[in-house]
Amino acid sequence: MRYSVFSLLAQTLAGHKGWKPAWRDAAPKHEYDVLVIGGGGHGLATAYYLASQHGISNVAVIEKGYIGSGNVGRNTTIIRSNYLLPGNTPFYEHSMKLWEGLEQDINYNAMVSQRGVLNLYHSDAQRDAYARRGNAMRLAGVDAELLDREQVRAMVPFFNYETGRFPIQGGLLQRRGGSVRHDAVAWGYARAADQRGVDIVQNCEVTGLSIENGRVTGVETSRGPIKAKKIALAVAGNSSRLAAMAGMRLPIESHVLQAFVSEGVKPLIDTVVTYGAGHFYVSQSDKGGLVFGGDIDGYNSYAQRGNLPVIEDVMESAMALWPGVGRLRVLRHWGGIMDMSMDGSPIIDHTPIDGLYLNAGWCYGGFKATPASGWCFAHLIARDEPHPVATAFRLDRFTTGRVIDEKGVGAQPNLH
Amino acid sequence: MRIPCPYCGARDAQEFTYLGDANPKRPDRMEATEAAMFDYVYQRDNPAGRFRELWYHGAGCHAWLVVTRDTKTHAIEAAEPAKPSKAGAAA
Ligand SMILES: Cc1cc2nc3c(=O)[nH]c(=O)nc-3n(C[C@H](O)[C@H](O)[C@H](O)COP(=O)(O)OP(=O)(O)OC[C@H]3O[C@@H](n4cnc5c(N)ncnc54)[C@H](O)[C@@H]3O)c2cc1C
Ligand SMILES: [Zn+2]
């Protein structure tokens, strides 16, 4: 069923009794052309673009839990393309353009909201760094505006501008940045892929990879073996575990990042703000809750929950920037496990094993990458050559010295 | 999370700084090939479960510790002083 004003109207008249499930709950077949492991945003987008862009639809996405139970449903929904380095900029801008056309493309309301992303600066050095970043963005055709203090105050008047320690001097604004309803991204891609023949298989955990003569031939799962010519890993925080099944080690550690939602309040803040003096960021959801977060917990973890010190740290940053939020109660908070790679940048590449492809290392910025990640990964799988905007995301860049160290902290995943 | 420092007793994890996996040993002299250095600097086992890792007690005794911790539950089994390995000695 195509969603439209007319389908909505027809269903309204029929008492909303005729809505069909958005995708089939498929049982795994014995064999596929391509098997995508991981039913997160990246895996689902990959399957969708394999079908829609490359005509490969004998594809299954297998997910150990349910669609959207991983990071695609756990993140703080921010999208932006304000990157500095040449390896990154074209890729994230490609993603932004795909976001801009996503809802028409997949016929699904993902609530893409270009409300702007504003990065605050608090010192002359930080202003210079943001000016440089903004210039790099504009040279690459990405929108960026450097705001002074009064321009920032006009947008978000309620922050603490009087603090002597970390005065807000201004900000770097990307107006095309914003937020997207994260669950809807998973659901929308799942539905669109399903309509093109892709099997979405839930509650099916991959427990082993079958490799013969250096070539992958299939997987062992909790629902039996499945054969495939090509196998694509898109398992976010679990990449090292899946790679280990193929005898590989990766330049990746798993870390937990927490997120928070306050009780619902009237519209207060109509953009996304990041606080450059600490690591804190905040936006308001369409339901009225403030959505915010800060640093990773910073040590290896596979527990999908966080610890108290970071909670305290996030709340302190919130209070420093915006004393008024102290009046609100936190309703919910949770954690997600992410791949923290050694240079803070992702990997989209084939592995040394024939037929085995890797999409990993998204750290805590991978949600905004979802469409382009799926687009480029599908391209790589279908054609066996990297997509032009993702050529820098090679697995061997750590041996060749071509690391993409956006934050400049070297091989320290917990600092990225 | 509280780390049982052998010198200071159990202290909040916030007093410590995390470095990561305690197993990689810096290749020395003839062993320090490009491949071995790549392995040491970048490649990690990253296990889900029992893990030996390095923590620095900066707000306490200033000692480096090897903490054995479960990465799925965060339960800590042991915290011992990290002994500097002698130059040239196999770890
Ligand atoms: C709290 C938090 C906030 C974040 N905020 C942002 C943000 O504001 N902006 C941004 O750009 N990014 C953000 N991120 C990062 C972003 O969410 C991730 O980088 C991105 O979503 C990862 O890709 P994914 O959606 O495919 O992963 P997931 O949704 O995690 O998909 C991977 C899937 O693989 C499955 N899987 C794992 N092992 C197996 C197996 N053996 N067999 C079968 N299936 C398996 C998992 O169950 C999971 O569903 C945030 C992350 C967190 C945790
Ligand atoms: Zn101590």
Coordinates of C-alpha atoms and ligand atoms in Angstrom, one line a residue:
Chain A
M1 CA 0.0 0.0 0.0
R2 CA 1.3 3.4 -0.9
Y3 CA 0.9 6.0 1.8
S4 CA -0.8 9.2 0.7
V5 CA -3.4 11.7 1.7
F6 CA -5.9 9.5 -0.1
S7 CA -4.9 6.3 1.7
L8 CA -5.1 8.2 5.0
L9 CA -8.5 9.5 4.1
A10 CA -9.8 6.1 3.0
Q11 CA -8.5 4.5 6.2
T12 CA -10.0 7.3 8.3
L13 CA -13.5 6.6 6.7
A14 CA -12.9 2.8 7.3
G15 CA -12.1 3.4 11.0
H16 CA -8.4 2.6 10.5
K17 CA -9.1 -1.1 10.4
G18 CA -7.4 -1.8 7.1
W19 CA -3.7 -0.8 7.7
K20 CA -1.4 -3.7 6.8
P21 CA 1.9 -4.5 8.5
A22 CA 4.6 -2.3 7.0
W23 CA 6.8 -5.3 6.1
R24 CA 6.5 -9.1 6.0
D25 CA 8.0 -11.0 8.9
A26 CA 10.0 -13.3 6.6
A27 CA 11.4 -16.7 7.5
P28 CA 14.9 -17.3 6.2
K29 CA 15.3 -19.1 2.9
H30 CA 18.2 -21.5 2.3
E31 CA 20.1 -19.3 0.0
Y32 CA 20.5 -15.6 -1.1
D33 CA 22.6 -13.6 -3.5
V34 CA 23.4 -11.1 -0.7
L35 CA 23.0 -11.5 3.0
V36 CA 23.1 -8.4 5.1
I37 CA 23.9 -9.1 8.8
G38 CA 22.4 -6.5 11.1
G39 CA 18.9 -4.9 10.9
G40 CA 19.9 -1.4 11.9
G41 CA 19.6 1.7 9.8
H42 CA 22.8 0.9 7.8
G43 CA 21.9 -2.7 7.1
L44 CA 18.3 -1.9 6.0
A45 CA 19.4 1.0 3.9
T46 CA 22.0 -1.2 2.2
A47 CA 19.4 -3.8 1.3
Y48 CA 17.0 -1.1 0.0
Y49 CA 19.6 0.5 -2.2
L50 CA 20.8 -3.0 -3.4
A51 CA 17.3 -3.5 -4.7
S52 CA 16.4 0.0 -5.8
Q53 CA 19.8 1.1 -7.3
H54 CA 21.4 -2.2 -8.5
G55 CA 18.4 -4.5 -9.1
I56 CA 19.7 -7.1 -6.6
S57 CA 16.6 -8.2 -4.7
N58 CA 17.4 -11.8 -3.7
V59 CA 18.6 -10.3 -0.4
A60 CA 17.9 -10.9 3.3
V61 CA 18.6 -8.7 6.2
I62 CA 19.1 -10.8 9.3
E63 CA 18.7 -9.2 12.8
K64 CA 19.3 -10.9 16.1
G65 CA 16.6 -8.9 17.9
Y66 CA 13.9 -6.8 16.2
I67 CA 14.3 -4.1 13.6
G68 CA 15.4 -0.9 15.3
S69 CA 16.5 -2.4 18.6
G70 CA 20.1 -1.4 18.1
N71 CA 21.7 2.1 17.7
V72 CA 19.3 3.2 15.0
G73 CA 16.7 3.4 17.7
R74 CA 19.0 4.6 20.5
N75 CA 20.7 7.6 19.1
T76 CA 19.9 11.3 19.6
T77 CA 18.7 11.7 16.0
I78 CA 21.1 14.5 14.9
I79 CA 22.0 14.8 11.3
R80 CA 24.6 17.3 9.9
S81 CA 27.4 17.4 7.3
N82 CA 29.8 19.9 9.0
Y83 CA 32.9 17.9 8.6
L84 CA 36.4 19.3 7.9
L85 CA 38.5 16.6 6.2
P86 CA 38.5 15.8 2.5
G87 CA 37.9 12.1 3.2
N88 CA 34.7 13.0 5.1
T89 CA 33.1 16.0 3.6
P90 CA 31.7 14.6 0.3
F91 CA 30.4 11.5 2.0
Y92 CA 28.4 13.3 4.7
E93 CA 27.1 15.9 2.2
H94 CA 26.0 13.0 0.0
S95 CA 24.1 11.7 3.1
M96 CA 22.5 15.1 3.8
K97 CA 21.2 15.2 0.2
L98 CA 19.8 11.7 0.5
W99 CA 18.1 12.8 3.8
E100 CA 16.6 15.7 1.9
G101 CA 14.9 13.4 -0.6
L102 CA 14.4 10.3 1.6
E103 CA 10.7 10.6 2.4
Q104 CA 9.7 10.9 -1.2
D105 CA 12.1 8.1 -2.2
I106 CA 10.9 5.5 0.4
N107 CA 7.3 6.8 0.7
Y108 CA 7.6 7.1 4.5
N109 CA 7.3 10.0 6.9
A110 CA 10.7 10.0 8.7
M111 CA 10.1 13.5 10.1
V112 CA 13.3 14.8 8.5
S113 CA 13.5 18.2 10.2
Q114 CA 16.2 20.7 9.0
R115 CA 16.0 22.8 12.1
G116 CA 19.7 23.7 12.0
V117 CA 22.7 22.5 14.0
L118 CA 24.5 25.2 16.0
N119 CA 28.0 24.5 17.5
L120 CA 28.8 27.1 20.2
Y121 CA 32.4 28.5 20.6
H122 CA 33.7 30.0 23.8
S123 CA 37.2 31.2 23.0
D124 CA 39.2 32.9 20.3
A125 CA 41.0 29.7 19.4
Q126 CA 37.7 27.8 19.1
R127 CA 36.2 30.5 16.9
D128 CA 39.2 30.3 14.6
A129 CA 38.9 26.5 14.4
Y130 CA 35.2 26.9 13.5
A131 CA 35.9 29.6 11.0
R132 CA 38.3 27.2 9.3
R133 CA 35.8 24.4 9.4
G134 CA 33.1 26.6 8.0
N135 CA 35.3 27.8 5.2
A136 CA 36.3 24.2 4.4
M137 CA 32.6 23.3 4.3
R138 CA 31.7 26.2 2.0
L139 CA 34.6 25.4 -0.4
A140 CA 33.1 21.9 -0.6
G141 CA 29.6 23.3 -1.4
V142 CA 28.2 22.7 2.1
D143 CA 26.3 25.5 3.9
A144 CA 27.9 27.1 6.9
E145 CA 27.5 30.4 8.8
L146 CA 29.7 31.8 11.5
L147 CA 27.5 33.6 14.1
D148 CA 28.6 36.1 16.7
R149 CA 27.3 36.2 20.2
E150 CA 24.3 38.5 19.5
Q151 CA 23.2 36.4 16.5
V152 CA 23.3 33.3 18.8
R153 CA 21.4 35.1 21.5
A154 CA 18.7 36.0 19.1
M155 CA 18.3 32.3 18.3
V156 CA 18.6 30.8 21.8
P157 CA 18.1 33.6 24.3
F158 CA 17.8 31.5 27.5
F159 CA 21.4 30.2 27.7
N160 CA 23.8 31.4 30.3
Y161 CA 25.7 34.2 28.5
E162 CA 27.1 35.7 31.7
T163 CA 29.4 33.0 32.8
G164 CA 32.9 34.2 33.2
R165 CA 34.5 30.8 32.6
F166 CA 33.0 29.6 29.3
P167 CA 31.3 32.7 27.8
I168 CA 29.4 32.0 24.7
Q169 CA 31.2 34.0 22.0
G170 CA 29.2 32.7 19.0
G171 CA 28.6 29.6 17.0
L172 CA 29.0 27.8 13.7
L173 CA 25.6 27.1 12.2
Q174 CA 24.6 24.6 9.6
R175 CA 21.0 25.4 8.7
R176 CA 20.5 22.3 6.7
G177 CA 21.4 20.1 9.7
G178 CA 18.8 19.0 12.1
S179 CA 17.1 15.8 13.3
V180 CA 15.2 12.8 12.0
R181 CA 12.8 10.5 13.7
H182 CA 15.2 7.6 14.2
D183 CA 12.8 4.6 14.5
A184 CA 11.0 5.7 11.4
V185 CA 14.3 5.5 9.5
A186 CA 14.5 1.8 10.3
W187 CA 10.8 1.2 9.6
G188 CA 10.8 3.2 6.4
Y189 CA 13.8 1.5 4.9
A190 CA 12.5 -2.0 6.0
R191 CA 9.2 -1.3 4.4
A192 CA 10.7 0.0 1.2
A193 CA 13.2 -2.9 1.0
D194 CA 10.4 -5.4 1.7
Q195 CA 8.3 -4.0 -1.2
R196 CA 11.2 -4.7 -3.5
G197 CA 11.4 -8.3 -2.4
V198 CA 14.0 -8.2 0.3
D199 CA 13.4 -10.6 3.2
I200 CA 13.6 -8.9 6.6
V201 CA 14.3 -11.7 9.1
Q202 CA 14.1 -10.8 12.8
N203 CA 15.1 -12.8 15.9
C204 CA 17.8 -14.6 13.9
E205 CA 21.3 -14.3 15.4
V206 CA 24.4 -15.1 13.4
T207 CA 26.6 -17.4 15.4
G208 CA 29.2 -18.3 12.8
L209 CA 30.5 -17.6 9.4
S210 CA 31.3 -20.4 6.9
I211 CA 34.5 -19.8 5.0
E212 CA 35.9 -22.3 2.4
N213 CA 39.3 -21.7 0.6
G214 CA 39.3 -18.0 1.6
R215 CA 35.8 -17.4 0.4
V216 CA 32.7 -16.9 2.5
T217 CA 29.9 -19.3 1.7
G218 CA 27.2 -18.7 4.3
V219 CA 26.3 -18.2 7.9
E220 CA 25.3 -20.3 10.9
T221 CA 22.3 -18.7 12.7
S222 CA 20.0 -19.4 15.6
R223 CA 17.5 -20.4 12.9
G224 CA 19.7 -22.7 10.9
P225 CA 22.4 -22.3 8.2
I226 CA 21.9 -19.8 5.4
K227 CA 24.0 -19.8 2.2
A228 CA 24.9 -16.6 0.3
K229 CA 27.3 -15.5 -2.4
K230 CA 28.0 -12.3 -0.7
I231 CA 27.8 -11.4 3.0
A232 CA 27.8 -7.9 4.3
L233 CA 28.4 -7.0 8.0
A234 CA 26.6 -4.0 9.3
V235 CA 26.4 -4.8 13.0
A236 CA 27.4 -1.5 14.6
G237 CA 28.8 -2.1 18.1
N238 CA 29.4 -5.8 17.5
S239 CA 31.7 -5.6 14.5
S240 CA 34.7 -7.1 16.4
R241 CA 32.6 -10.1 17.4
L242 CA 31.5 -10.9 13.9
A243 CA 34.9 -10.2 12.5
A244 CA 36.4 -12.7 15.0
M245 CA 34.0 -15.3 13.5
A246 CA 36.0 -14.8 10.3
G247 CA 39.3 -14.9 12.1
M248 CA 39.9 -11.2 11.7
R249 CA 40.9 -8.5 14.2
L250 CA 39.7 -4.9 13.7
P251 CA 41.0 -1.4 14.7
I252 CA 37.9 -1.0 16.8
E253 CA 36.8 -1.0 20.5
S254 CA 33.2 -1.2 21.7
H255 CA 32.1 1.6 24.0
V256 CA 28.8 2.7 25.5
L257 CA 27.2 6.1 24.8
Q258 CA 24.2 7.3 26.9
A259 CA 21.2 9.4 25.9
F260 CA 18.6 11.3 27.9
V261 CA 15.0 12.6 27.4
S262 CA 13.3 15.0 29.8
E263 CA 9.6 15.3 30.5
G264 CA 7.6 17.0 27.7
V265 CA 7.4 20.8 27.8
K266 CA 6.1 23.5 25.4
P267 CA 8.4 24.4 22.4
L268 CA 11.5 26.0 23.9
I269 CA 14.3 25.3 21.5
D270 CA 13.9 25.0 17.7
T271 CA 17.4 24.0 16.7
V272 CA 20.1 21.5 17.8
V273 CA 22.8 23.1 20.0
T274 CA 26.2 21.7 20.9
Y275 CA 28.0 23.1 23.9
G276 CA 31.7 23.5 22.8
A277 CA 33.0 24.0 26.3
G278 CA 31.9 20.7 27.6
H279 CA 30.6 17.8 25.6
F280 CA 26.9 18.4 25.7
Y281 CA 24.2 18.7 23.0
V282 CA 20.5 19.2 23.1
S283 CA 17.4 19.4 20.9
Q284 CA 13.7 19.2 21.5
S285 CA 11.6 16.3 20.1
D286 CA 8.3 16.8 18.4
K287 CA 6.6 15.3 21.5
G288 CA 8.2 18.1 23.6
G289 CA 11.0 16.2 25.5
L290 CA 14.5 17.6 25.5
V291 CA 16.8 15.1 24.0
F292 CA 20.4 15.4 25.2
G293 CA 23.7 13.6 25.7
G294 CA 27.4 14.0 26.2
D295 CA 30.5 11.9 26.3
I296 CA 30.9 8.2 26.0
D297 CA 31.5 6.2 29.2
G298 CA 35.0 5.8 27.8
Y299 CA 36.0 2.2 28.5
N300 CA 35.3 -1.1 26.6
S301 CA 31.7 -2.2 27.2
Y302 CA 29.1 -4.4 25.6
A303 CA 26.4 -3.5 28.2
Q304 CA 23.6 -1.5 26.7
R305 CA 23.4 0.7 29.7
G306 CA 25.5 3.5 31.1
N307 CA 27.1 4.4 34.4
L308 CA 26.5 7.3 36.9
P309 CA 29.7 9.4 36.5
V310 CA 28.8 10.3 32.9
I311 CA 25.2 11.1 33.9
E312 CA 26.5 13.6 36.5
D313 CA 28.9 15.0 33.9
V314 CA 26.2 15.5 31.3
M315 CA 23.9 17.2 33.9
E316 CA 26.7 19.5 35.0
S317 CA 27.3 20.6 31.4
A318 CA 23.5 21.1 30.9
M319 CA 23.3 23.3 34.0
A320 CA 26.4 25.3 33.0
L321 CA 24.9 26.1 29.5
W322 CA 21.3 26.3 30.4
P323 CA 20.5 26.8 34.1
G324 CA 16.7 26.6 33.4
V325 CA 16.8 22.9 32.6
G326 CA 17.4 22.3 36.3
R327 CA 13.7 22.7 36.7
L328 CA 13.0 19.7 34.4
R329 CA 12.9 16.0 35.3
V330 CA 14.7 13.4 33.3
L331 CA 12.1 10.8 32.1
R332 CA 14.2 8.2 30.4
H333 CA 17.8 7.4 29.8
W334 CA 19.6 4.5 28.0
G335 CA 22.8 3.4 26.4
G336 CA 23.9 2.0 23.1
I337 CA 27.1 0.1 22.1
M338 CA 29.1 1.6 19.3
D339 CA 32.2 0.7 17.4
M340 CA 34.9 3.3 18.4
S341 CA 37.5 3.1 15.7
M342 CA 41.1 4.0 16.1
D343 CA 40.9 7.2 14.1
G344 CA 37.2 8.0 14.8
S345 CA 36.2 7.3 11.2
P346 CA 34.2 4.6 9.6
I347 CA 35.1 1.6 7.4
I348 CA 33.3 0.6 4.2
D349 CA 35.4 -1.9 2.4
H350 CA 35.7 -5.5 1.4
T351 CA 37.7 -7.7 3.8
P352 CA 40.6 -9.9 2.9
I353 CA 38.0 -12.8 2.7
D354 CA 36.3 -13.1 -0.7
G355 CA 32.7 -12.2 -0.6
L356 CA 32.8 -10.7 2.9
Y357 CA 32.2 -7.0 3.2
L358 CA 32.5 -4.7 6.2
N359 CA 30.6 -1.6 7.2
A360 CA 31.8 -0.6 10.7
G361 CA 33.5 1.9 13.0
W362 CA 30.8 4.6 13.0
C363 CA 31.6 5.8 16.5
Y364 CA 28.9 8.1 17.8
G365 CA 28.2 9.9 14.5
G366 CA 26.8 7.1 12.4
F367 CA 23.1 7.9 12.4
K368 CA 23.5 10.9 10.1
A369 CA 25.5 8.6 7.8
T370 CA 22.7 6.1 7.4
P371 CA 21.5 6.8 3.9
A372 CA 25.0 7.4 2.4
S373 CA 26.4 4.4 4.2
G374 CA 23.7 2.2 2.8
W375 CA 24.1 3.8 -0.7
C376 CA 27.9 3.4 -0.8
F377 CA 27.9 -0.1 0.8
A378 CA 25.3 -1.3 -1.7
H379 CA 27.5 0.1 -4.5
L380 CA 30.6 -1.7 -3.2
I381 CA 28.7 -5.0 -2.8
A382 CA 27.1 -4.8 -6.2
R383 CA 30.0 -3.6 -8.2
D384 CA 33.0 -4.6 -6.1
E385 CA 34.5 -1.1 -6.3
P386 CA 34.1 1.7 -3.7
H387 CA 31.6 4.5 -4.3
P388 CA 33.5 7.8 -5.3
V389 CA 32.4 9.5 -2.0
A390 CA 33.6 6.6 0.2
T391 CA 37.0 5.9 -1.3
A392 CA 38.8 7.1 1.9
F393 CA 37.0 4.6 4.2
R394 CA 39.4 1.8 3.5
L395 CA 40.3 -0.9 6.1
D396 CA 44.0 -0.7 5.2
R397 CA 44.3 3.0 5.9
F398 CA 45.8 2.3 9.2
T399 CA 48.7 0.4 7.6
T400 CA 49.2 2.9 4.8
G401 CA 49.0 6.0 7.1
R402 CA 45.9 7.4 5.4
V403 CA 43.9 7.7 8.6
I404 CA 41.0 10.2 8.8
D405 CA 41.6 11.7 12.2
E406 CA 38.8 14.3 12.2
K407 CA 39.4 15.1 15.9
G408 CA 43.2 14.8 15.9
V409 CA 43.6 12.6 18.9
G410 CA 45.4 9.6 17.2
A411 CA 44.9 6.0 17.9
Q412 CA 42.8 6.4 21.1
P413 CA 39.2 5.3 20.4
N414 CA 37.9 6.4 23.8
L415 CA 38.9 10.0 23.0
H416 CA 37.2 10.3 19.6
Chain B
M1 CA 31.8 1.5 38.9
R2 CA 34.3 1.2 41.7
I3 CA 37.9 0.0 41.1
P4 CA 39.6 -1.8 44.0
C5 CA 43.0 -0.1 43.8
P6 CA 45.6 -2.4 45.6
Y7 CA 47.1 0.7 47.2
C8 CA 44.1 3.0 48.0
G9 CA 41.2 0.6 48.3
A10 CA 37.9 0.7 46.3
R11 CA 37.5 4.1 44.6
D12 CA 35.1 5.6 42.1
A13 CA 36.1 5.0 38.5
Q14 CA 36.1 8.8 38.0
E15 CA 39.4 9.0 39.9
F16 CA 41.1 6.9 37.1
T17 CA 42.0 7.4 33.5
Y18 CA 41.4 4.6 31.0
L19 CA 44.0 3.5 28.5
G20 CA 42.6 0.3 27.0
D21 CA 43.7 -3.3 26.4
A22 CA 46.6 -4.4 28.7
N23 CA 47.7 -7.2 26.4
P24 CA 49.4 -5.4 23.4
K25 CA 53.2 -5.1 24.1
R26 CA 55.2 -2.6 22.2
P27 CA 57.5 -4.6 19.7
D28 CA 61.1 -3.9 20.4
R29 CA 64.2 -3.8 18.2
M30 CA 64.2 -6.5 15.5
E31 CA 60.7 -7.5 16.3
A32 CA 59.4 -4.0 15.5
T33 CA 58.5 -4.6 11.9
E34 CA 55.9 -2.5 10.3
A35 CA 53.3 -5.2 10.6
A36 CA 54.0 -5.7 14.3
M37 CA 53.8 -2.0 15.0
F38 CA 50.5 -1.8 13.1
D39 CA 49.2 -4.7 15.2
Y40 CA 50.3 -3.0 18.4
V41 CA 49.0 0.4 17.7
Y42 CA 45.7 -0.3 15.9
Q43 CA 44.4 -3.9 16.1
R44 CA 42.4 -5.0 19.1
D45 CA 40.6 -8.2 20.2
N46 CA 37.8 -6.2 21.8
P47 CA 36.2 -9.2 23.6
A48 CA 32.7 -9.4 25.0
G49 CA 33.4 -10.8 28.5
R50 CA 36.6 -11.1 30.5
F51 CA 39.0 -8.3 29.6
R52 CA 42.4 -7.2 31.0
E53 CA 42.7 -3.4 30.7
L54 CA 45.0 -0.5 31.9
W55 CA 43.8 2.2 34.3
Y56 CA 45.8 5.1 35.8
H57 CA 45.0 6.2 39.3
G58 CA 45.6 9.9 38.7
A59 CA 43.5 11.2 41.6
G60 CA 45.0 8.6 44.0
C61 CA 48.4 6.8 44.2
H62 CA 49.4 7.6 40.6
A63 CA 49.9 3.9 39.9
W64 CA 49.1 2.1 36.6
L65 CA 46.8 -0.9 37.2
V66 CA 45.8 -3.9 35.3
V67 CA 42.1 -4.4 35.9
T68 CA 40.3 -7.6 35.0
R69 CA 36.7 -6.7 34.2
D70 CA 33.7 -8.2 32.4
T71 CA 32.8 -6.0 29.5
K72 CA 29.2 -7.3 29.4
T73 CA 28.4 -6.8 33.2
H74 CA 31.2 -4.3 34.2
A75 CA 31.9 -6.6 37.2
I76 CA 35.5 -6.3 38.3
E77 CA 37.4 -9.5 39.2
A78 CA 40.8 -8.1 40.1
A79 CA 43.0 -4.9 40.0
E80 CA 46.8 -5.4 40.2
P81 CA 49.8 -3.2 39.8
A82 CA 51.0 -3.1 36.2
K83 CA 54.6 -4.1 36.2
P84 CA 56.8 -2.5 33.6
S85 CA 58.1 -5.2 31.3
K86 CA 61.9 -5.3 31.1
A87 CA 63.3 -4.1 27.8
G88 CA 63.8 -7.0 25.4
A89 CA 62.0 -9.5 27.6
A90 CA 59.2 -11.4 26.1
A91 CA 55.9 -10.5 27.9
Ligands
LIG1 C1 23.1 7.2 22.7 C2 23.6 7.3 21.3 C3 23.4 8.6 20.6 C4 23.8 8.8 19.3 N1 23.5 10.0 18.7 C5 23.8 10.1 17.4 C6 23.4 11.3 16.7 O1 22.8 12.2 17.3 N2 23.8 11.5 15.4 C7 24.5 10.5 14.7 O2 24.8 10.7 13.6 N3 24.8 9.3 15.3 C8 24.5 9.1 16.6 N4 24.8 7.9 17.3 C9 25.5 6.9 16.5 C10 24.6 6.1 15.6 O3 23.4 5.7 16.3 C11 25.2 4.8 15.1 O4 26.5 5.0 14.6 C12 24.5 4.1 14.0 O5 23.1 4.1 14.2 C13 25.0 2.7 13.8 O6 24.4 2.1 12.6 P1 23.1 1.1 12.7 O7 22.0 2.0 12.8 O8 23.1 0.2 11.5 O9 23.4 0.2 13.9 P2 22.4 -0.7 14.8 O10 21.0 -0.1 14.7 O11 23.0 -0.9 16.1 O12 22.4 -2.0 13.9 C14 23.2 -3.1 14.1 C15 22.3 -4.3 14.3 O13 23.1 -5.5 14.2 C16 22.5 -6.4 15.0 N5 23.4 -7.5 15.3 C17 24.6 -7.5 16.1 N6 25.1 -8.7 16.1 C18 24.3 -9.5 15.4 C19 24.4 -10.9 15.1 N7 25.4 -11.7 15.5 N8 23.4 -11.5 14.3 C20 22.4 -10.7 13.8 N9 22.3 -9.4 14.1 C21 23.3 -8.8 14.9 C22 22.1 -5.7 16.2 O14 21.1 -6.3 17.0 C23 21.7 -4.3 15.6 O15 20.3 -4.2 15.5 C24 24.4 7.7 18.6 C25 24.6 6.5 19.2 C26 24.2 6.3 20.5 C27 24.3 4.9 21.2
ZN2 ZN 45.5 4.0 43.9

